[in-house]
Short mmCIF file of C-alpha atoms and ligand atoms in Angstrom, two decimals:
data_model
loop_
_atom_site.label_atom_id
_atom_site.label_comp_id
_atom_site.label_asym_id
_atom_site.label_seq_id
_atom_site.Cartn_x
_atom_site.Cartn_y
_atom_site.Cartn_z
CA UNK A 1 0.01 -0.03 0.02
CA UNK A 2 1.30 3.44 -0.90
CA UNK A 3 0.67 6.06 1.78
CA UNK A 4 2.42 8.88 0.04
CA UNK A 5 3.02 9.47 -3.65
CA UNK A 6 5.39 11.98 -5.16
CA UNK A 7 4.37 13.40 -8.47
CA UNK A 8 7.51 14.01 -10.67
CA UNK A 9 5.77 16.39 -13.00
CA UNK A 10 3.97 19.67 -13.35
CA UNK A 11 0.94 21.31 -14.98
CA UNK A 12 -2.41 19.71 -15.61
CA UNK A 13 -1.11 16.08 -15.29
CA UNK A 14 0.46 16.72 -11.85
CA UNK A 15 -3.04 18.04 -10.82
CA UNK A 16 -4.70 15.03 -12.37
CA UNK A 17 -2.53 12.71 -10.41
CA UNK A 18 -2.98 14.59 -7.08
CA UNK A 19 -6.74 14.33 -7.63
CA UNK A 20 -6.65 10.50 -8.06
CA UNK A 21 -4.37 10.12 -5.04
CA UNK A 22 -6.57 12.14 -2.76
CA UNK A 23 -9.71 10.19 -4.03
CA UNK A 24 -7.81 7.15 -2.83
CA UNK A 25 -6.97 8.75 0.49
CA UNK A 26 -3.10 8.75 -0.47
CA UNK A 27 -1.06 11.71 0.53
CA UNK A 28 0.77 13.67 -2.20
CA UNK A 29 4.04 15.46 -2.59
CA UNK A 30 4.57 18.00 -5.35
CA UNK A 31 7.90 18.95 -6.69
CA UNK A 32 8.52 22.23 -8.49
CA UNK A 33 11.11 24.47 -10.05
CA UNK A 34 11.62 28.02 -8.83
CA UNK A 35 9.44 29.12 -11.76
CA UNK A 36 6.58 27.14 -10.57
CA UNK A 37 6.35 28.22 -6.91
CA UNK A 38 2.70 29.41 -7.46
CA UNK A 39 1.56 26.57 -9.64
CA UNK A 40 -1.61 24.88 -8.98
CA UNK A 41 -0.05 21.39 -8.31
CA UNK A 42 2.12 22.92 -5.59
CA UNK A 43 -0.92 24.48 -3.89
CA UNK A 44 -3.00 21.23 -4.14
CA UNK A 45 -0.45 18.79 -2.84
CA UNK A 46 -0.12 17.95 0.86
CA UNK A 47 3.62 18.83 0.74
CA UNK A 48 5.92 20.38 -1.80
CA UNK A 49 9.63 20.50 -2.48
CA UNK A 50 11.50 22.91 -4.55
CA UNK A 51 13.89 20.75 -6.74
CA UNK A 52 15.82 23.46 -8.77
CA UNK A 53 15.89 26.33 -11.10
CA UNK A 54 13.52 26.87 -14.04
CA UNK A 55 15.37 24.79 -16.61
CA UNK A 56 13.85 21.30 -16.74
CA UNK A 57 17.28 19.72 -16.84
CA UNK A 58 18.10 21.15 -13.46
CA UNK A 59 14.68 20.53 -11.94
CA UNK A 60 12.09 18.21 -13.40
CA UNK A 61 14.77 16.05 -15.02
CA UNK A 62 17.19 16.17 -12.12
CA UNK A 63 17.38 12.62 -10.73
CA UNK A 64 19.40 13.34 -7.57
CA UNK A 65 16.94 16.16 -6.63
CA UNK A 66 13.97 13.98 -7.23
CA UNK A 67 15.38 11.07 -5.20
CA UNK A 68 16.29 13.57 -2.38
CA UNK A 69 12.75 14.99 -2.47
CA UNK A 70 11.41 11.36 -1.94
CA UNK A 71 13.78 10.76 0.88
CA UNK A 72 13.06 14.02 2.65
CA UNK A 73 9.31 13.55 2.46
CA UNK A 74 9.20 9.80 2.93
CA UNK A 75 7.32 9.10 -0.30
CA UNK A 76 6.65 5.42 -1.05
CA UNK A 77 6.33 5.78 -4.82
CA UNK A 78 6.74 8.25 -7.67
CA UNK A 79 4.12 8.85 -10.39
CA UNK A 80 5.93 10.38 -13.40
CA UNK A 81 2.92 11.47 -15.44
CA UNK A 82 3.88 11.91 -19.15
CA UNK A 83 6.98 13.42 -20.64
CA UNK A 84 9.91 14.21 -18.25
CA UNK A 85 10.91 11.02 -16.34
CA UNK A 86 8.02 8.89 -17.48
CA UNK A 87 10.09 6.78 -19.97
CA UNK A 88 13.33 6.99 -18.25
CA UNK A 89 14.42 3.40 -17.43
CA UNK A 90 17.39 4.52 -15.43
CA UNK A 91 15.21 6.58 -13.11
CA UNK A 92 12.98 3.63 -12.70
CA UNK A 93 15.86 1.47 -11.59
CA UNK A 94 17.31 4.16 -9.26
CA UNK A 95 14.00 4.38 -7.49
CA UNK A 96 13.96 0.57 -7.11
CA UNK A 97 17.46 0.71 -5.53
CA UNK A 98 16.06 3.23 -3.07
CA UNK A 99 13.01 1.10 -2.37
CA UNK A 100 10.69 3.61 -3.90
CA UNK A 101 7.98 2.37 -6.21
CA UNK A 102 7.59 3.57 -9.81
CA UNK A 103 4.04 3.84 -11.07
CA UNK A 104 4.54 2.47 -14.47
CA UNK A 105 6.04 -0.70 -16.10
CA UNK A 106 9.50 -2.28 -15.29
CA UNK A 107 12.76 -0.65 -16.43
CA UNK A 108 13.16 -3.51 -18.89
CA UNK A 109 9.79 -2.92 -20.56
CA UNK A 110 10.52 0.89 -20.79
CA UNK A 111 13.85 0.13 -22.46
CA UNK A 112 12.52 -2.40 -24.80
CA UNK A 113 9.88 0.08 -26.18
CA UNK A 114 11.97 3.28 -25.83
CA UNK A 115 14.37 1.96 -28.38
CA UNK A 116 12.11 2.24 -31.50
CA UNK A 117 13.99 -0.41 -33.45
CA UNK A 118 13.77 -2.92 -30.58
CA UNK A 119 10.11 -1.98 -30.14
CA UNK A 120 9.28 -2.78 -33.65
CA UNK A 121 11.09 -6.15 -33.55
CA UNK A 122 9.33 -6.94 -30.36
CA UNK A 123 5.93 -5.91 -31.82
CA UNK A 124 6.50 -8.07 -34.87
CA UNK A 125 7.54 -11.02 -32.69
CA UNK A 126 4.39 -10.83 -30.65
CA UNK A 127 2.13 -10.72 -33.70
CA UNK A 128 1.37 -6.98 -34.07
CA UNK A 129 1.18 -5.64 -37.73
CA UNK A 130 4.22 -3.49 -38.49
CA UNK A 131 5.01 -1.03 -41.24
CA UNK A 132 7.38 -2.48 -43.85
CA UNK A 133 10.92 -1.20 -43.36
CA UNK A 134 14.52 -1.77 -42.38
CA UNK A 135 15.29 -4.67 -40.03
CA UNK A 136 17.32 -2.53 -37.76
CA UNK A 137 19.34 0.70 -37.97
CA UNK A 138 20.44 1.95 -41.31
CA UNK A 139 24.17 2.63 -41.08
CA UNK A 140 25.13 3.85 -44.56
CA UNK A 141 23.56 5.83 -47.30
CA UNK A 142 24.13 2.80 -49.68
CA UNK A 143 22.14 0.62 -47.37
CA UNK A 144 19.46 3.26 -47.20
CA UNK A 145 19.21 3.39 -51.08
CA UNK A 146 19.02 -0.42 -51.27
CA UNK A 147 16.13 -0.64 -48.65
CA UNK A 148 14.27 2.23 -50.38
CA UNK A 149 14.46 0.44 -53.58
CA UNK A 150 13.09 -2.76 -51.95
CA UNK A 151 10.09 -1.24 -50.10
CA UNK A 152 9.52 1.52 -52.68
CA UNK A 153 9.22 5.32 -52.35
CA UNK A 154 8.08 7.35 -50.49
CA UNK A 155 10.01 6.39 -47.33
CA UNK A 156 10.33 7.95 -43.83
CA UNK A 157 13.54 8.03 -41.87
CA UNK A 158 13.14 8.02 -38.20
CA UNK A 159 15.48 8.29 -35.17
CA UNK A 160 15.95 5.14 -33.03
CA UNK A 161 15.81 7.18 -29.90
CA UNK A 162 13.18 9.65 -31.32
CA UNK A 163 10.04 11.01 -29.74
CA UNK A 164 7.71 13.97 -29.88
CA UNK A 165 7.49 13.87 -33.66
CA UNK A 166 10.97 15.18 -34.03
CA UNK A 167 13.76 14.01 -36.36
CA UNK A 168 11.61 12.40 -39.01
CA UNK A 169 12.36 12.93 -42.66
CA UNK A 170 10.46 11.87 -45.69
CA UNK A 171 12.06 11.14 -49.06
CA UNK A 172 10.00 10.65 -52.24
CA UNK A 173 12.83 10.02 -54.60
CA UNK A 174 16.42 8.65 -54.53
CA UNK A 175 17.70 12.31 -54.95
CA UNK A 176 15.74 13.39 -51.80
CA UNK A 177 16.92 10.32 -49.83
CA UNK A 178 20.60 11.35 -49.53
CA UNK A 179 19.69 14.73 -47.98
CA UNK A 180 16.94 13.26 -45.85
CA UNK A 181 19.28 10.54 -44.57
CA UNK A 182 22.06 12.85 -43.44
CA UNK A 183 19.81 15.49 -42.05
CA UNK A 184 17.80 12.87 -40.08
CA UNK A 185 21.09 11.53 -38.61
CA UNK A 186 22.26 15.09 -37.72
CA UNK A 187 18.98 15.93 -36.06
CA UNK A 188 18.88 12.65 -34.13
CA UNK A 189 22.37 13.24 -32.81
CA UNK A 190 21.56 16.80 -31.76
CA UNK A 191 18.10 15.96 -30.29
CA UNK A 192 18.63 12.62 -28.77
CA UNK A 193 22.40 12.18 -28.46
CA UNK A 194 22.19 9.07 -30.70
CA UNK A 195 22.42 9.21 -34.43
CA UNK A 196 21.01 5.79 -35.25
CA UNK A 197 18.08 5.90 -37.67
CA UNK A 198 15.81 3.42 -39.32
CA UNK A 199 13.49 3.50 -42.26
CA UNK A 200 9.93 2.56 -43.12
CA UNK A 201 7.45 2.90 -45.83
CA UNK A 202 5.87 6.32 -45.72
CA UNK A 203 2.12 6.01 -45.70
CA UNK A 204 0.48 8.87 -47.64
CA UNK A 205 -2.90 9.26 -46.04
CA UNK A 206 -3.13 7.22 -42.80
CA UNK A 207 -5.05 7.91 -39.63
CA UNK A 208 -3.35 7.67 -36.25
CA UNK A 209 -5.28 5.30 -34.15
CA UNK A 210 -3.93 4.09 -30.81
CA UNK A 211 -5.11 1.24 -28.41
CA UNK A 212 -5.08 1.85 -24.65
CA UNK A 213 -3.78 -1.32 -23.00
CA UNK A 214 -3.37 -2.18 -19.35
CA UNK A 215 -1.54 -5.18 -17.72
CA UNK A 216 -0.98 -6.30 -14.16
CA UNK A 217 1.68 -8.34 -12.28
CA UNK A 218 -0.53 -11.42 -12.33
CA UNK A 219 -0.58 -12.03 -16.11
CA UNK A 220 -3.90 -10.16 -16.78
CA UNK A 221 -4.02 -7.79 -19.75
CA UNK A 222 -6.93 -5.86 -21.24
CA UNK A 223 -7.51 -3.27 -23.88
CA UNK A 224 -9.76 -0.20 -23.35
CA UNK A 225 -10.58 0.49 -27.08
CA UNK A 226 -9.03 3.04 -29.31
CA UNK A 227 -8.43 6.71 -29.52
CA UNK A 228 -8.45 8.62 -32.86
CA UNK A 229 -5.57 11.00 -32.86
CA UNK A 230 -5.24 12.01 -36.49
CA UNK A 231 -5.68 15.72 -36.04
CA UNK A 232 -2.04 16.74 -35.82
CA UNK A 233 0.16 19.59 -36.57
CA UNK A 234 3.89 18.80 -37.03
CA UNK A 235 3.27 15.33 -35.74
CA UNK A 236 1.83 16.75 -32.50
CA UNK A 237 -1.71 15.81 -31.56
CA UNK A 238 -4.17 18.68 -31.38
CA UNK A 239 -7.58 17.10 -30.83
CA UNK A 240 -8.39 13.41 -29.89
CA UNK A 241 -11.53 11.50 -29.82
CA UNK A 242 -12.92 8.06 -28.64
CA UNK A 243 -13.92 6.02 -30.26
CA UNK A 244 -12.51 6.46 -33.76
CA UNK A 245 -15.27 7.34 -36.44
CA UNK A 246 -13.15 5.15 -38.84
CA UNK A 247 -13.50 1.74 -37.10
CA UNK A 248 -16.46 -0.60 -36.85
CA UNK A 249 -16.93 -2.93 -33.86
CA UNK A 250 -15.40 -5.90 -35.70
CA UNK A 251 -12.22 -4.04 -36.59
CA UNK A 252 -12.04 -2.55 -33.09
CA UNK A 253 -12.42 -5.95 -31.52
CA UNK A 254 -9.70 -7.53 -33.59
CA UNK A 255 -7.03 -4.79 -33.26
CA UNK A 256 -7.88 -4.51 -29.54
CA UNK A 257 -7.57 -8.31 -28.94
CA UNK A 258 -4.30 -8.48 -30.90
CA UNK A 259 -2.86 -5.60 -28.85
CA UNK A 260 -4.00 -7.13 -25.42
CA UNK A 261 -2.68 -10.50 -26.35
CA UNK A 262 0.74 -9.05 -27.28
CA UNK A 263 1.14 -7.19 -23.95
CA UNK A 264 0.00 -10.30 -21.96
CA UNK A 265 2.64 -12.36 -23.68
CA UNK A 266 5.26 -9.67 -23.06
CA UNK A 267 4.18 -9.58 -19.45
CA UNK A 268 3.62 -5.82 -19.62
CA UNK A 269 2.55 -4.16 -16.35
CA UNK A 270 0.64 -0.93 -15.97
CA UNK A 271 -0.84 1.45 -18.53
CA UNK A 272 0.51 1.44 -22.09
CA UNK A 273 -0.55 2.71 -25.57
CA UNK A 274 0.09 0.96 -28.73
CA UNK A 275 0.16 3.48 -31.53
CA UNK A 276 -0.80 2.52 -35.12
CA UNK A 277 -1.17 4.10 -38.43
CA UNK A 278 -4.32 2.98 -40.20
CA UNK A 279 -4.90 3.10 -43.91
CA UNK A 280 -7.12 1.11 -46.25
CA UNK A 281 -8.31 -1.23 -43.62
CA UNK A 282 -4.80 -2.13 -42.45
CA UNK A 283 -3.04 -1.22 -39.11
CA UNK A 284 0.76 -0.61 -38.88
CA UNK A 285 2.42 -0.46 -35.52
CA UNK A 286 4.52 2.69 -35.02
CA UNK A 287 5.36 2.71 -31.39
CA UNK A 288 4.34 1.87 -27.88
CA UNK A 289 4.21 4.45 -25.05
CA UNK A 290 4.94 2.96 -21.75
CA UNK A 291 3.06 5.63 -19.72
CA UNK A 292 -0.08 7.54 -19.30
CA UNK A 293 -1.07 9.56 -22.35
CA UNK A 294 -2.02 13.15 -22.47
CA UNK A 295 -5.37 12.04 -24.10
CA UNK A 296 -6.28 9.32 -21.60
CA UNK A 297 -9.44 11.23 -20.42
CA UNK A 298 -11.40 10.42 -23.56
CA UNK A 299 -10.89 6.71 -22.76
CA UNK A 300 -11.97 7.34 -19.17
CA UNK A 301 -15.17 8.98 -20.23
CA UNK A 302 -16.27 6.23 -22.60
CA UNK A 303 -15.28 3.35 -20.21
CA UNK A 304 -16.20 4.88 -16.85
CA UNK A 305 -12.68 3.76 -15.56
CA UNK A 306 -10.13 5.94 -13.75
CA UNK A 307 -6.83 5.06 -15.45
CA UNK A 308 -4.68 6.82 -12.88
CA UNK A 309 -6.36 4.97 -10.11
CA UNK A 310 -5.75 1.73 -12.04
CA UNK A 311 -2.09 2.69 -12.50
CA UNK A 312 -1.66 3.20 -8.72
CA UNK A 313 -3.40 -0.02 -7.85
CA UNK A 314 -1.55 -2.21 -10.26
CA UNK A 315 1.83 -0.65 -9.22
CA UNK A 316 0.82 -1.62 -5.70
CA UNK A 317 0.53 -5.28 -6.92
CA UNK A 318 -3.22 -5.50 -7.07
CA UNK A 319 -4.87 -7.42 -9.90
CA UNK A 320 -6.79 -5.46 -12.51
CA UNK A 321 -10.33 -5.05 -11.12
CA UNK A 322 -11.98 -5.33 -14.49
CA UNK A 323 -11.90 -8.09 -17.07
CA UNK A 324 -12.21 -7.63 -20.82
CA UNK A 325 -15.79 -8.89 -20.79
CA UNK A 326 -16.80 -6.15 -18.21
CA UNK A 327 -15.59 -3.24 -20.51
CA UNK A 328 -18.22 -1.53 -22.47
CA UNK A 329 -17.80 1.60 -24.58
CA UNK A 330 -20.66 4.06 -24.03
CA UNK A 331 -21.11 7.43 -25.73
CA UNK A 332 -18.48 9.62 -27.44
CA UNK A 333 -15.67 11.92 -26.01
CA UNK A 334 -13.64 14.59 -27.68
CA UNK A 335 -10.46 16.32 -26.18
CA UNK A 336 -9.03 19.64 -27.29
CA UNK A 337 -5.53 20.65 -26.15
CA UNK A 338 -5.71 24.24 -25.09
CA UNK A 339 -2.30 25.79 -25.62
CA UNK A 340 -1.00 29.14 -24.81
CA UNK A 341 -0.18 29.79 -28.51
CA UNK A 342 -1.37 32.22 -31.11
CA UNK A 343 -4.05 30.13 -32.89
CA UNK A 344 -2.71 31.24 -36.37
CA UNK A 345 1.03 31.18 -35.97
CA UNK A 346 1.21 28.62 -33.16
CA UNK A 347 3.87 30.81 -31.57
CA UNK A 348 3.92 30.21 -27.81
CA UNK A 349 2.43 33.00 -25.76
CA UNK A 350 3.60 32.92 -22.19
CA UNK A 351 2.30 35.68 -19.91
CA UNK A 352 -0.25 36.42 -17.20
CA UNK A 353 -3.86 35.12 -17.45
CA UNK A 354 -5.89 38.19 -16.59
CA UNK A 355 -9.19 36.37 -16.48
CA UNK A 356 -10.07 32.60 -16.49
CA UNK A 357 -13.49 31.07 -16.70
CA UNK A 358 -13.76 27.39 -17.36
CA UNK A 359 -16.94 25.94 -18.93
CA UNK A 360 -19.06 23.52 -16.98
CA UNK A 361 -22.51 21.78 -17.10
CA UNK A 362 -23.43 18.47 -18.47
CA UNK A 363 -20.78 16.33 -20.26
CA UNK A 364 -17.87 18.71 -19.55
CA UNK A 365 -14.45 17.96 -18.03
CA UNK A 366 -11.52 20.52 -17.82
CA UNK A 367 -8.16 19.14 -16.82
CA UNK A 368 -6.07 22.21 -16.36
CA UNK A 369 -3.63 23.78 -14.01
CA UNK A 370 -4.30 27.50 -14.50
CA UNK A 371 -6.38 30.22 -12.81
CA UNK A 372 -6.92 34.04 -12.98
CA UNK A 373 -3.68 35.76 -12.22
CA UNK A 374 -1.57 32.73 -13.09
CA UNK A 375 1.57 33.53 -14.95
CA UNK A 376 2.31 30.99 -17.73
CA UNK A 377 6.12 30.39 -17.51
CA UNK A 378 8.20 30.51 -20.67
CA UNK A 379 10.27 27.43 -19.83
CA UNK A 380 7.91 24.55 -20.45
CA UNK A 381 5.59 23.29 -23.12
CA UNK A 382 2.68 25.56 -23.89
CA UNK A 383 -0.33 23.32 -22.91
CA UNK A 384 -2.57 25.09 -20.41
CA UNK A 385 -4.95 22.24 -20.07
CA UNK A 386 -7.45 20.05 -21.81
CA UNK A 387 -11.11 20.45 -22.49
CA UNK A 388 -12.87 17.18 -22.65
CA UNK A 389 -16.51 16.83 -23.69
CA UNK A 390 -18.75 13.78 -23.52
CA UNK A 391 -22.18 12.97 -25.01
CA UNK A 392 -24.24 9.96 -26.01
CA UNK A 393 -23.06 10.01 -29.70
CA UNK A 394 -20.51 11.89 -31.81
CA UNK A 395 -22.87 14.29 -33.39
CA UNK A 396 -24.20 15.46 -29.95
CA UNK A 397 -20.64 15.53 -28.66
CA UNK A 398 -19.59 17.94 -31.44
CA UNK A 399 -22.65 20.13 -30.84
CA UNK A 400 -21.88 20.19 -27.15
CA UNK A 401 -18.32 21.08 -27.87
CA UNK A 402 -19.57 24.22 -29.75
CA UNK A 403 -21.47 25.33 -26.70
CA UNK A 404 -18.61 24.60 -24.29
CA UNK A 405 -15.97 26.41 -26.35
CA UNK A 406 -18.12 29.55 -26.26
CA UNK A 407 -18.18 29.33 -22.48
CA UNK A 408 -14.41 28.97 -22.20
CA UNK A 409 -12.81 32.42 -21.51
CA UNK A 410 -9.17 32.96 -21.12
CA UNK A 411 -7.94 36.56 -21.30
CA UNK A 412 -4.49 38.10 -21.20
CA UNK A 413 -2.79 35.59 -23.46
CA UNK A 414 -3.50 34.04 -26.79
CA UNK A 415 -4.84 30.49 -26.88
CA UNK A 416 -5.77 27.73 -29.39
CA UNK A 417 -9.45 28.07 -28.50
CA UNK A 418 -10.35 30.04 -31.67
CA UNK A 419 -8.83 27.20 -33.85
CA UNK A 420 -11.19 24.58 -32.17
CA UNK A 421 -14.23 26.85 -32.68
CA UNK A 422 -13.39 26.82 -36.35
CA UNK A 423 -12.76 23.12 -36.49
CA UNK A 424 -15.91 22.07 -34.69
CA UNK A 425 -18.24 23.46 -37.46
CA UNK A 426 -16.07 22.10 -40.36
CA UNK A 427 -17.88 19.58 -42.65
CA UNK A 428 -14.96 17.07 -42.64
CA UNK A 429 -14.62 17.06 -38.95
CA UNK A 430 -18.43 16.72 -38.53
CA UNK A 431 -18.38 13.74 -40.90
CA UNK A 432 -15.25 12.33 -39.25
CA UNK A 433 -13.48 12.48 -42.57
CA UNK A 434 -9.85 13.31 -41.82
CA UNK A 435 -6.46 11.75 -41.61
CA UNK A 436 -3.09 12.87 -40.36
CA UNK A 437 -2.57 15.24 -43.22
CA UNK A 438 -5.88 16.99 -42.83
CA UNK A 439 -5.05 19.64 -40.21
CA UNK A 440 -1.91 20.89 -41.97
CA UNK A 441 -3.72 21.25 -45.23
CA UNK A 442 -6.62 22.98 -43.61
CA UNK A 443 -4.25 25.46 -41.98
CA UNK A 444 -2.36 26.04 -45.16
CA UNK A 445 -5.70 26.77 -46.92
CA UNK A 446 -7.46 28.75 -44.30
CA UNK A 447 -4.72 30.47 -42.19
CA UNK A 448 -2.24 31.75 -44.77
P1 ADP B 1 7.18 10.12 -32.15
O1 ADP B 1 7.63 9.09 -31.21
O2 ADP B 1 8.33 11.04 -32.41
O3 ADP B 1 5.91 10.78 -31.85
P2 ADP B 1 5.96 8.29 -34.11
O4 ADP B 1 6.75 7.10 -34.67
O5 ADP B 1 4.94 7.94 -33.06
O6 ADP B 1 7.09 9.34 -33.52
O7 ADP B 1 5.26 9.08 -35.22
C1 ADP B 1 4.61 10.30 -35.01
C2 ADP B 1 3.75 10.65 -36.16
O8 ADP B 1 4.63 10.78 -37.32
C3 ADP B 1 2.67 9.77 -36.48
O9 ADP B 1 1.54 9.98 -35.75
C4 ADP B 1 2.39 10.06 -37.92
O10 ADP B 1 1.72 11.34 -38.04
C5 ADP B 1 3.80 10.31 -38.51
N1 ADP B 1 4.40 8.98 -39.04
C6 ADP B 1 5.20 8.14 -38.34
N2 ADP B 1 5.51 7.13 -39.10
C7 ADP B 1 4.95 7.28 -40.35
C8 ADP B 1 4.80 6.52 -41.62
N3 ADP B 1 5.45 5.39 -41.71
N4 ADP B 1 4.13 7.04 -42.61
C9 ADP B 1 3.48 8.20 -42.48
N5 ADP B 1 3.46 8.99 -41.35
C10 ADP B 1 4.20 8.55 -40.32
#
């Protein structure tokens, strides 16, 4: 049993985790940088520890400071949230050496999936459909040319240690390949300290559909359906929904079962997400995230489950309380990521929120960490929070989202709310007729 959990994160996800802990009667410790002294997670936690200056490397990514904060406060376990330390296998091991629990999978599983080449090999071995591509890293340009000739253009070059949509390069011809190969390697080295890259077939018009999976330490594994995350800008998700308008129940069942079976055989513990591209009725594995996702609330709303609570309980060694046959999907949920950015240029817009009014009423959930007078710091990502709307069906959910966006008032800084107001009345969005290219095309056409 955990009596006290330290949340190694900030922003809306730290607040989300504190809420789950308090619902379970577990005490909480917030950590924060000097820039986050007045942050909501610090005010909501039972205790807080300042772990360093604003730069994430010196605070939220500072392992000695995090371990010291656990020791000082006597925390039994750490919830890493997403980003920061959430997929850091070394951190997970160091916690273990200090007898502190990590709310997530084992270091071994994090490592296996964090290395994207290894992850793809594992996915293939356990029966998941993968994108055709190189068997491992592509070490020379000659090898790259040969593989591209085999699988056919266009191809995409990706960093083995990549993440956050960075360092990916597309080549449509042999001429483009040379430049793409070297620039991908240079970016990978600069961004991730590892210049290994691999290649796969570039799919022209796929959707991004991911399956939420969950495993426990007793060999149980389930899936909680899919999330449609195709609305992306620069490979970053902007709006997510569950379930996907592109799948029928037969496809949903088959990809869900294949995914759950794989994690059962791997012996995966805790929450995970298997990301696929979906095109012409086929799924292609792209990666597995071994943590809670930003967009987890849409799954919570259609299943009635609390994923953070499930994470805490499985990390304490409990069996999953639900079986696959108990999981029903009901209604529809949509999440909008509300960022402190200009909605046309997407330039981050830190500053003081002069006035904040969150929407409420039936079918509305706001996971945020801001308030009137809050100063959005310049040091971290620009997400202020998430607006999640739920209704009995997709059409009513979109209608409700229109109402709710009109209620949402944030003054003093620019936000992405106006973009969502435009999207929510768009014909393609209303019809569920979009893929991962759609938003970029829409922005090019309408926002130039
Ligand atoms: P990251 O870990 O950096 O987010 P992913 O492998 O998950 O990288 O890919 C992120 C996004 O890049 C996907 O959601 C998709 O939009 C695009 N992408 C990745 N692989 C392919 C591919 N083979 N073909 C087309 N688009 C791709």
